[in-house]
Coordinates of C-alpha atoms in Angstrom, one line a residue:
X262 CA 150.7 103.0 147.9
X263 CA 151.1 104.6 151.3
X264 CA 148.1 104.0 153.6
X265 CA 147.6 107.8 154.1
X266 CA 147.6 108.5 150.4
X267 CA 145.4 105.6 149.6
X268 CA 142.8 106.7 152.1
X269 CA 142.9 110.3 150.9
X270 CA 142.3 109.1 147.3
X271 CA 139.5 106.9 148.6
X272 CA 140.2 104.3 145.8
X273 CA 138.4 101.0 145.7
X274 CA 141.6 99.2 146.7
X275 CA 141.6 100.9 150.0
X276 CA 138.3 99.2 150.8
X277 CA 137.3 102.0 153.3
X278 CA 133.6 102.6 153.5
X279 CA 133.2 103.5 157.2
X280 CA 133.6 107.0 158.5
X281 CA 136.7 107.8 160.6
X282 CA 136.4 107.4 164.3
X283 CA 136.1 110.6 166.4
X284 CA 139.4 111.7 167.9
X285 CA 139.6 112.8 171.5
X286 CA 143.2 113.7 171.8
X287 CA 144.6 114.6 175.2
X288 CA 148.3 114.5 174.4
X289 CA 149.7 115.9 171.1
X290 CA 153.2 114.8 171.9
X291 CA 152.5 111.1 172.0
X292 CA 153.0 109.2 168.7
X293 CA 149.7 107.4 169.4
X294 CA 147.9 110.6 168.8
X295 CA 149.3 111.2 165.3
X296 CA 146.0 111.7 163.5
X297 CA 147.7 111.9 160.1
X298 CA 148.5 108.2 159.8
X299 CA 147.5 106.1 162.8
X300 CA 143.8 107.0 163.0
X301 CA 143.2 106.4 159.2
X302 CA 145.1 103.2 159.5
X303 CA 143.1 102.2 162.6
X304 CA 139.8 102.9 160.8
X305 CA 141.0 101.0 157.7
X306 CA 141.9 98.0 159.9
X307 CA 138.5 98.3 161.7
X308 CA 136.6 98.3 158.4
X309 CA 138.4 95.1 157.4
X310 CA 137.7 93.5 160.7
X311 CA 134.0 94.4 160.6
X312 CA 133.7 93.1 157.1
X313 CA 135.4 89.8 158.1
X314 CA 133.2 89.6 161.2
X315 CA 130.1 90.0 159.1
X316 CA 131.3 87.4 156.6
X317 CA 131.9 84.9 159.4
X318 CA 128.5 85.8 160.9
X319 CA 126.8 84.9 157.6
X320 CA 128.7 81.6 157.4
X321 CA 127.4 80.5 160.9
X322 CA 123.7 79.7 160.5
X323 CA 123.2 82.0 157.4
X324 CA 124.0 85.2 159.2
X325 CA 123.6 87.1 162.5
X326 CA 122.0 90.0 160.5
X327 CA 119.5 88.9 157.9
X328 CA 119.9 91.5 155.2
X329 CA 117.6 92.0 152.1
X330 CA 118.2 93.1 148.6
X331 CA 116.4 96.2 147.4
X332 CA 113.6 95.6 144.9
X333 CA 114.3 96.4 141.3
X334 CA 113.8 99.9 140.0
X335 CA 110.2 101.0 139.8
X336 CA 108.9 97.7 141.2
X337 CA 107.4 99.6 144.2
X338 CA 105.9 102.5 142.2
X339 CA 102.5 101.1 142.9
X340 CA 99.5 103.2 142.1
X341 CA 96.9 100.5 142.9
X342 CA 97.0 97.5 145.3
X343 CA 94.7 94.5 145.1
X344 CA 93.9 91.4 147.1
X345 CA 95.4 88.3 145.6
X346 CA 94.3 84.7 145.5
X347 CA 96.2 81.6 144.5
X348 CA 96.2 81.1 140.7
X349 CA 97.7 77.7 140.5
X350 CA 96.8 74.4 142.2
X351 CA 98.8 71.1 142.0
X352 CA 97.0 68.0 143.1
X353 CA 98.6 65.0 144.9
X354 CA 97.3 61.8 146.3
X355 CA 97.5 63.1 149.8
X356 CA 96.5 66.7 149.3
X357 CA 97.2 69.8 147.2
X358 CA 99.5 72.8 146.9
X359 CA 98.4 76.3 145.9
X360 CA 100.6 79.1 144.8
X361 CA 100.4 82.9 144.3
X362 CA 102.2 84.3 141.2
X363 CA 105.6 85.6 142.3
X364 CA 105.9 87.6 139.1
X365 CA 103.0 89.8 140.4
X366 CA 104.4 93.3 140.9
X367 CA 103.2 93.5 144.5
X368 CA 105.1 90.3 145.4
X369 CA 108.2 91.6 143.5
X370 CA 108.0 94.8 145.5
X371 CA 107.9 93.0 148.8
X372 CA 110.6 90.5 147.6
X373 CA 108.6 87.5 148.8
X374 CA 106.7 84.4 147.4
X375 CA 103.8 82.7 149.0
X376 CA 102.3 79.2 148.8
X377 CA 99.9 77.1 150.8
X378 CA 99.5 73.3 151.2
X379 CA 96.7 71.1 152.5
X380 CA 97.4 67.7 153.9
X381 CA 94.7 65.1 154.3
X382 CA 94.8 62.4 157.0
X383 CA 98.0 60.2 156.9
X384 CA 99.5 62.5 154.3
X385 CA 103.2 63.2 154.1
X386 CA 104.7 66.4 152.6
X387 CA 107.8 65.1 150.9
X388 CA 111.1 66.5 152.1
X389 CA 112.3 69.6 150.3
X390 CA 114.6 72.6 150.8
X391 CA 114.6 76.1 149.4
X392 CA 117.1 78.8 148.4
X393 CA 115.4 81.4 150.7
X394 CA 114.5 81.6 154.3
X395 CA 111.0 80.2 154.9
X396 CA 108.4 81.1 157.6
X397 CA 105.4 78.8 157.9
X398 CA 102.1 79.5 159.7
X399 CA 99.8 76.6 160.7
X400 CA 96.4 77.8 159.8
X401 CA 94.7 74.6 160.8
X402 CA 95.4 71.1 162.1
X403 CA 98.2 69.3 164.0
X404 CA 100.8 66.7 163.3
X405 CA 104.5 66.1 163.0
X406 CA 107.3 67.8 161.1
X407 CA 111.0 67.3 160.7
X408 CA 113.6 70.0 159.9
X409 CA 117.0 68.5 158.9
X410 CA 119.8 71.0 159.6
X411 CA 123.0 70.0 157.7
X412 CA 125.8 69.0 160.0
X413 CA 123.7 68.5 163.1
X414 CA 123.7 65.0 164.8
X415 CA 120.9 62.5 164.8
X416 CA 119.8 62.6 168.4
X417 CA 116.6 60.6 168.2
X418 CA 117.3 56.8 168.2
X419 CA 115.4 53.5 168.7
X420 CA 116.1 51.4 171.7
X421 CA 118.3 48.3 171.1
X422 CA 116.5 45.1 170.6
X423 CA 117.5 41.9 172.4
X424 CA 119.2 39.2 170.5
X425 CA 117.2 35.9 170.9
X426 CA 118.7 33.8 168.1
X427 CA 117.6 36.5 165.7
X428 CA 119.8 38.9 163.7
X429 CA 119.7 42.3 165.4
X430 CA 118.2 45.0 163.2
X431 CA 120.1 48.2 162.8
X432 CA 118.8 51.0 165.0
X433 CA 117.1 53.9 163.3
X434 CA 118.6 57.3 164.2
X435 CA 117.5 60.6 162.9
X436 CA 117.3 64.3 163.7
X437 CA 114.6 65.7 165.9
X438 CA 110.9 65.2 165.1
X439 CA 108.6 68.0 166.3
X440 CA 104.9 68.3 167.0
X441 CA 103.0 71.2 165.6
X442 CA 99.5 72.6 166.1
X443 CA 97.2 75.4 164.9
X444 CA 98.7 78.8 165.5
X445 CA 102.4 77.7 165.3
X446 CA 105.0 79.6 163.4
X447 CA 107.8 77.4 162.1
X448 CA 111.2 78.9 161.1
X449 CA 113.0 77.1 158.3
X450 CA 116.5 78.3 157.5
X451 CA 117.8 78.5 154.0
X452 CA 118.8 75.0 152.7
X453 CA 117.3 73.1 155.6
X454 CA 115.2 70.1 154.5
X455 CA 111.6 70.1 155.7
X456 CA 108.9 67.5 155.9
X457 CA 105.4 67.4 157.4
X458 CA 102.9 64.7 158.3
X459 CA 99.2 64.9 159.3
X460 CA 98.1 62.1 161.6
X461 CA 94.6 63.5 162.4
X462 CA 91.3 63.6 160.7
X463 CA 91.3 67.4 160.4
X464 CA 93.2 68.5 157.3
X465 CA 96.4 70.5 157.9
X466 CA 96.5 73.9 156.2
X467 CA 99.9 75.6 156.2
X468 CA 100.8 78.9 154.7
X469 CA 104.5 79.5 153.8
X470 CA 106.3 82.7 152.9
X471 CA 109.7 82.7 151.2
X472 CA 111.9 85.7 151.5
X473 CA 113.4 85.6 148.0
X474 CA 115.1 89.1 148.5
X475 CA 117.2 87.8 151.4
X476 CA 120.9 88.0 150.8
X477 CA 121.0 84.4 151.8
X478 CA 119.5 83.7 148.4
X479 CA 122.4 84.0 145.9
X480 CA 120.1 83.3 142.9
X481 CA 117.4 85.5 141.5
X482 CA 114.0 86.3 143.1
X483 CA 112.2 83.4 141.4
X484 CA 111.5 80.9 144.2
X485 CA 112.9 77.4 143.8
X486 CA 111.8 74.2 145.6
X487 CA 114.4 71.4 145.7
X488 CA 112.7 68.0 146.3
X489 CA 114.6 65.1 147.7
X490 CA 112.1 62.6 146.4
X491 CA 109.3 62.0 143.9
X492 CA 108.4 62.9 140.4
X493 CA 106.0 65.8 140.6
X494 CA 105.4 69.2 139.2
X495 CA 107.2 71.9 141.1
X496 CA 105.2 74.7 142.6
X497 CA 106.8 77.7 140.9
X498 CA 108.0 76.0 137.7
X499 CA 105.1 77.4 135.7
X500 CA 106.0 81.0 136.5
X501 CA 109.7 80.4 135.8
X502 CA 108.8 79.0 132.4
X503 CA 106.8 82.2 131.7
X504 CA 109.9 84.2 132.1
X505 CA 112.3 82.1 130.1
X506 CA 112.2 79.6 127.3
X507 CA 113.1 76.0 128.4
X508 CA 116.6 75.1 127.3
X509 CA 117.8 71.5 126.6
X510 CA 120.0 69.9 129.2
X511 CA 123.7 70.2 128.6
X512 CA 126.5 68.1 129.8
X513 CA 124.5 64.9 129.7
X514 CA 126.5 61.8 128.9
X515 CA 125.8 60.0 125.7
X516 CA 124.7 56.4 125.6
X517 CA 123.6 56.5 129.2
X518 CA 119.9 56.0 128.8
X519 CA 118.4 59.4 129.5
X520 CA 114.9 57.9 129.5
X521 CA 115.8 56.5 133.0
X522 CA 116.0 60.0 134.5
X523 CA 112.3 60.6 134.5
X524 CA 112.0 62.1 138.0
X525 CA 112.1 65.7 139.0
X526 CA 113.9 65.5 142.4
X527 CA 117.5 66.5 143.2
X528 CA 118.7 62.9 142.5
X529 CA 117.0 62.6 139.2
X530 CA 119.8 64.2 137.1
X531 CA 122.7 62.2 138.5
X532 CA 123.9 59.1 136.7
X533 CA 122.7 55.9 138.2
X534 CA 126.2 54.6 138.8
X535 CA 127.1 57.7 140.6
X536 CA 124.3 57.1 143.1
X537 CA 124.9 53.4 143.4
X538 CA 128.5 54.1 144.4
X539 CA 127.6 57.1 146.7
X540 CA 124.9 55.1 148.6
X541 CA 126.4 51.6 148.2
X542 CA 123.0 50.3 147.1
X543 CA 121.7 48.4 144.1
X544 CA 120.1 49.7 140.9
X545 CA 116.4 49.2 141.9
X546 CA 116.9 51.3 145.0
X547 CA 118.6 54.0 142.9
X548 CA 115.6 53.9 140.5
X549 CA 113.2 54.6 143.4
X550 CA 115.5 57.3 144.7
X551 CA 115.4 59.1 141.3
X552 CA 111.6 58.9 141.2
X553 CA 111.4 56.5 138.2
X554 CA 108.3 54.4 137.5
X555 CA 106.3 56.3 140.1
X556 CA 102.5 56.7 140.0
X557 CA 101.5 59.8 138.2
X558 CA 99.1 61.0 140.9
X559 CA 101.5 60.6 143.9
X560 CA 102.9 64.1 143.7
X561 CA 104.6 66.1 146.4
X562 CA 102.1 64.9 149.1
X563 CA 101.9 61.2 149.4
X564 CA 99.5 59.0 151.4
X565 CA 101.0 56.8 154.1
X566 CA 99.1 53.5 154.3
X567 CA 98.6 52.5 157.9
X568 CA 100.1 55.7 159.2
X569 CA 103.6 57.0 159.9
X570 CA 105.6 55.4 162.6
X571 CA 108.7 57.5 163.7
X572 CA 110.6 58.1 166.9
X573 CA 109.0 61.2 168.4
X574 CA 108.4 62.5 172.0
X575 CA 105.0 61.4 173.5
X576 CA 102.2 63.9 173.8
X577 CA 100.5 64.9 177.0
X578 CA 97.9 67.3 178.2
X579 CA 99.2 70.2 180.2
X580 CA 97.9 70.2 183.7
X581 CA 98.8 73.7 184.7
X582 CA 96.0 76.2 184.1
X583 CA 96.1 75.7 180.4
X584 CA 93.0 73.6 179.6
X585 CA 92.4 75.5 176.4
X586 CA 95.9 74.7 175.0
X587 CA 95.6 71.3 173.5
X588 CA 98.9 69.5 173.6
X589 CA 102.6 70.1 174.1
X590 CA 105.6 67.9 173.7
X591 CA 106.6 66.1 176.9
X592 CA 110.2 67.0 176.4
X593 CA 109.5 70.4 174.9
X594 CA 112.6 72.6 174.6
X595 CA 113.2 75.1 177.4
X596 CA 113.3 78.7 176.6
X597 CA 116.8 79.9 175.7
X598 CA 116.9 82.2 178.7
X599 CA 116.3 79.3 181.0
X600 CA 119.0 77.0 179.6
X601 CA 122.2 77.0 181.6
X602 CA 125.5 77.7 179.9
X603 CA 127.7 74.7 179.6
X604 CA 131.4 74.9 180.3
X605 CA 134.0 73.3 178.1
X606 CA 134.1 70.2 176.0
X607 CA 131.2 71.3 173.8
X608 CA 130.8 72.4 170.2
X609 CA 129.4 75.9 170.3
X610 CA 127.7 75.7 166.9
X611 CA 126.0 72.4 167.8
X612 CA 124.6 73.9 171.1
X613 CA 123.2 77.0 169.4
X614 CA 122.1 75.9 165.9
X615 CA 121.3 72.2 166.3
X616 CA 119.3 72.8 169.5
X617 CA 117.6 76.1 168.6
X618 CA 113.8 76.3 169.0
X619 CA 112.2 76.2 165.6
X620 CA 108.5 76.4 166.6
X621 CA 106.6 79.1 168.4
X622 CA 102.9 79.4 169.0
X623 CA 101.3 82.8 168.7
X624 CA 97.6 82.0 168.4
X625 CA 96.9 80.1 171.7
X626 CA 94.5 81.8 174.1
X627 CA 96.9 81.4 177.0
X628 CA 99.7 83.4 175.4
X629 CA 99.6 87.0 176.5
X630 CA 98.7 89.3 173.6
X631 CA 100.9 92.3 172.9
X632 CA 97.9 94.5 172.2
X633 CA 94.6 93.8 173.9
X634 CA 91.2 95.4 174.3
X635 CA 88.3 93.2 175.4
X636 CA 85.8 95.2 173.2
X637 CA 88.1 95.6 170.2
X638 CA 90.3 92.5 170.0
X639 CA 93.9 91.2 170.4
X640 CA 97.1 91.2 168.5
X641 CA 100.1 88.9 169.2
X642 CA 103.5 89.4 167.5
X643 CA 106.5 87.1 167.4
X644 CA 109.9 88.5 166.7
X645 CA 113.5 87.4 167.1
X646 CA 113.3 88.8 170.7
X647 CA 111.0 86.0 171.8
X648 CA 111.7 83.5 169.0
X649 CA 115.4 83.8 168.3
X650 CA 115.4 81.5 165.3
X651 CA 113.8 84.4 163.3
X652 CA 116.9 86.4 163.6
X653 CA 118.6 84.2 160.9
X654 CA 115.5 84.5 158.7
X655 CA 115.0 88.2 158.9
X656 CA 111.2 87.6 159.2
X657 CA 108.5 87.9 161.9
X658 CA 104.8 87.4 162.1
X659 CA 101.7 88.7 163.9
X660 CA 98.2 87.3 164.4
X661 CA 95.3 89.6 165.0
X662 CA 91.6 89.1 165.9
X663 CA 89.4 92.2 165.6
X664 CA 85.8 92.3 166.8
X665 CA 83.0 93.6 164.5
X666 CA 83.1 97.4 163.9
X667 CA 86.4 97.7 165.8
X668 CA 89.5 98.9 164.0
X669 CA 93.2 99.3 164.1
X670 CA 94.2 102.9 163.6
X671 CA 96.2 104.2 160.6
X672 CA 99.8 103.2 161.0
X673 CA 102.8 102.2 159.0
X674 CA 105.7 99.7 159.2
X675 CA 109.0 101.6 159.6
X676 CA 111.3 98.8 158.5
X677 CA 109.3 96.0 156.9
X678 CA 106.9 95.1 154.2
X679 CA 103.7 93.5 155.5
X680 CA 102.0 90.5 153.8
X681 CA 98.5 90.2 155.3
X682 CA 96.7 86.9 154.9
X683 CA 93.0 86.6 155.8
X684 CA 92.2 83.7 158.0
X685 CA 88.6 84.2 159.0
X686 CA 86.0 86.9 158.5
X687 CA 86.3 90.1 156.5
X688 CA 87.7 93.5 157.1
X689 CA 87.5 96.8 155.2
X690 CA 91.1 98.0 154.6
X691 CA 92.5 101.2 153.2
X692 CA 96.1 101.8 152.2
X693 CA 97.7 105.1 151.3
X694 CA 101.0 105.8 149.5
X695 CA 103.6 108.6 149.9
X696 CA 101.6 110.8 147.5
X697 CA 98.5 110.7 149.6
X698 CA 96.7 108.5 147.1
X699 CA 94.4 105.7 148.2
X700 CA 96.0 102.6 146.6
X701 CA 93.6 100.1 148.2
X702 CA 90.1 100.6 149.5
X703 CA 88.3 97.3 149.8
X704 CA 87.6 94.1 151.7
X705 CA 90.1 91.4 152.6
X706 CA 88.5 87.9 153.1
X707 CA 89.6 84.4 154.0
X708 CA 92.4 83.0 151.8
X709 CA 93.2 86.5 150.3
X710 CA 96.5 88.3 150.5
X711 CA 97.2 92.0 150.7
X712 CA 100.7 93.3 150.5
X713 CA 101.4 96.6 152.2
X714 CA 104.8 98.0 151.2
X715 CA 107.1 99.6 153.8
X716 CA 105.9 103.0 155.1
X717 CA 102.6 102.8 153.3
X718 CA 99.9 103.8 155.8
X719 CA 97.2 101.2 156.5
X720 CA 94.0 101.1 158.6
X721 CA 91.4 98.3 158.9
X722 CA 87.8 97.9 160.3
X723 CA 86.3 94.5 160.9
X724 CA 83.1 93.7 159.0
X725 CA 82.6 90.3 160.7
X726 CA 82.1 89.2 164.3
X727 CA 85.8 88.2 164.4
X728 CA 88.2 89.1 161.6
X729 CA 91.3 87.0 162.0
X730 CA 94.5 87.5 160.0
X731 CA 98.2 86.6 160.0
X732 CA 100.7 89.2 158.8
X733 CA 104.2 88.1 157.7
X734 CA 106.8 90.9 158.0
X735 CA 110.1 91.2 156.3
X736 CA 112.1 92.1 159.4
X737 CA 112.8 90.0 162.5
X738 CA 112.2 93.1 164.7
X739 CA 109.5 95.1 162.9
X740 CA 108.5 98.5 164.2
X741 CA 105.3 100.5 163.6
X742 CA 104.4 104.1 163.8
X743 CA 100.8 105.0 164.6
X744 CA 99.2 108.1 163.0
X745 CA 96.2 108.4 165.4
X746 CA 95.5 107.6 169.0
X747 CA 97.7 107.5 172.1
X748 CA 101.4 107.4 171.4
X749 CA 100.8 108.4 167.8
X750 CA 102.9 110.9 165.8
X751 CA 100.1 113.4 166.2
X752 CA 99.8 112.8 169.9
X753 CA 103.5 113.3 170.4
X754 CA 103.5 116.9 168.9
X755 CA 102.7 120.1 170.9
X756 CA 99.3 121.5 170.5
X757 CA 100.6 124.7 169.0
X758 CA 102.5 122.7 166.4
X759 CA 99.4 120.7 165.6
X760 CA 97.3 123.9 165.3
X761 CA 99.7 125.6 162.8
X762 CA 100.5 122.4 160.9
X763 CA 96.8 121.6 160.2
X764 CA 95.4 125.1 160.2
X765 CA 93.3 124.4 163.3
X766 CA 92.2 126.4 166.3
X767 CA 93.9 125.5 169.6
X768 CA 90.7 123.8 170.8
X769 CA 90.5 121.7 167.6
X770 CA 94.1 120.8 167.9
X771 CA 93.5 119.6 171.5
X772 CA 90.6 117.4 170.3
X773 CA 92.7 115.9 167.5
X774 CA 95.4 115.1 169.9
X775 CA 93.4 113.8 172.9
X776 CA 89.9 112.5 171.8
X777 CA 91.1 109.0 171.0
X778 CA 92.5 107.5 174.2
X779 CA 93.3 104.1 172.6
X780 CA 96.8 103.1 171.5
X781 CA 96.1 100.9 168.6
X782 CA 92.8 98.9 168.7
X783 CA 89.7 101.1 168.8
X784 CA 86.4 99.6 170.1
X785 CA 83.2 100.0 168.1
X786 CA 81.8 103.5 168.6
X787 CA 78.2 104.0 169.7
X788 CA 75.8 105.7 167.3
X789 CA 78.2 105.7 164.4
X790 CA 75.6 106.5 161.9
X791 CA 74.5 109.6 163.9
X792 CA 78.1 110.8 164.1
X793 CA 78.5 110.5 160.4
X794 CA 75.3 112.4 159.7
X795 CA 76.5 115.2 162.0
X796 CA 79.9 115.3 160.4

């Protein structure tokens, strides 16, 4: 079919979804200004080029633009919201894992899943990977973590030992090991294996959000954890079984001794001879690899007797005006903006993906908050602008501390769902939907979660001396619109428009627009009870 006819018919085979480019013709005699054929052809080629560019973009580190699937029909027709607590707990010898039900309609509307794990001293969270981008917030504790990015080199290695009549032991080489501490946000790309270890007496508490609606997830919205080791109950298996009846395994080989495959990790389902040949090891090692004959109580979090010894950078206290910040890695990665560009002879993917910063602290008192009022509190947000790894996840986070009787004004998230997790204290929160109905009016306390869908209006007032929360947001550059205070939608309108919009006198419109001089956090108001009585 002729290109011009194909484009006019707008058939699927034309693959034209972009509007035609505007034409600014200065010479009608030139064949380059023939708008009948060349411009549609040019736009058709540009559409193909952009589609190919986006495809390549997704291949490299799971995408330059982290897109999300829309929730299923009517999932977000929510007439009532509620605070949610974990409803499942899985015990292990080194700690426990708690999960929220991902089948809950509020989680399905937001397209996310949430779980939390607690590591006791010398506890190791066994390596696992997920089918969705993962954002982890360290609520408490400190320790080590590893994040294995497929295809990246092992840059940490042991020093060589001298040969003194002894057989030289092979050097241990592995990918980077990072330190973490309270207030850190850790970005875990889809399919990257992650492990964590607690070397201190204080238990480590980590809250993890999975973006199951990300287009990086080619499966369904049910979260899946793929363990590399062990024989333990999977976090979300219970909820998956509620949706579908278990089916018998198919494709298993007869006469192979299925009783040997008793584990539940990614190696458990392979035939033993496959693994023996793949790893060039003997059968007992393969049995351990598959999680056979393991203690029942080991689980996903195991206890390391005598402590874990791995190659990691030493720790030191910062000497520069940061006494309140505990520790930093001695060879901590420089900010991307400070890293000089190298010329020639380098693998570009290796320099960007394998060396990207995967940890960012947003709760330290030395970090400058984005919103601050000494009498009201502070809010710190991390986005892909200051933490570039979040751009591949399509996620961001904010941590807020609000003083007693202070509040953040009614506002809404323009481009993200917000999953608010209470850390300390309590706050009275109200949420309003598009019909002007109050869908939530209650308290949020420690360990509770409240999901605020995109564009639903929300306001909160602290009921404790310090209400602290972390909010996960489903966009790497979230934007908010305030409904009250300085820079709000109301404040940006002319007084005359406000007066006629709300049926107010001009003086009343001026008060509505100007009486609150604060941008977001409002300090406690004096004589609140008297004001309510007068009102």
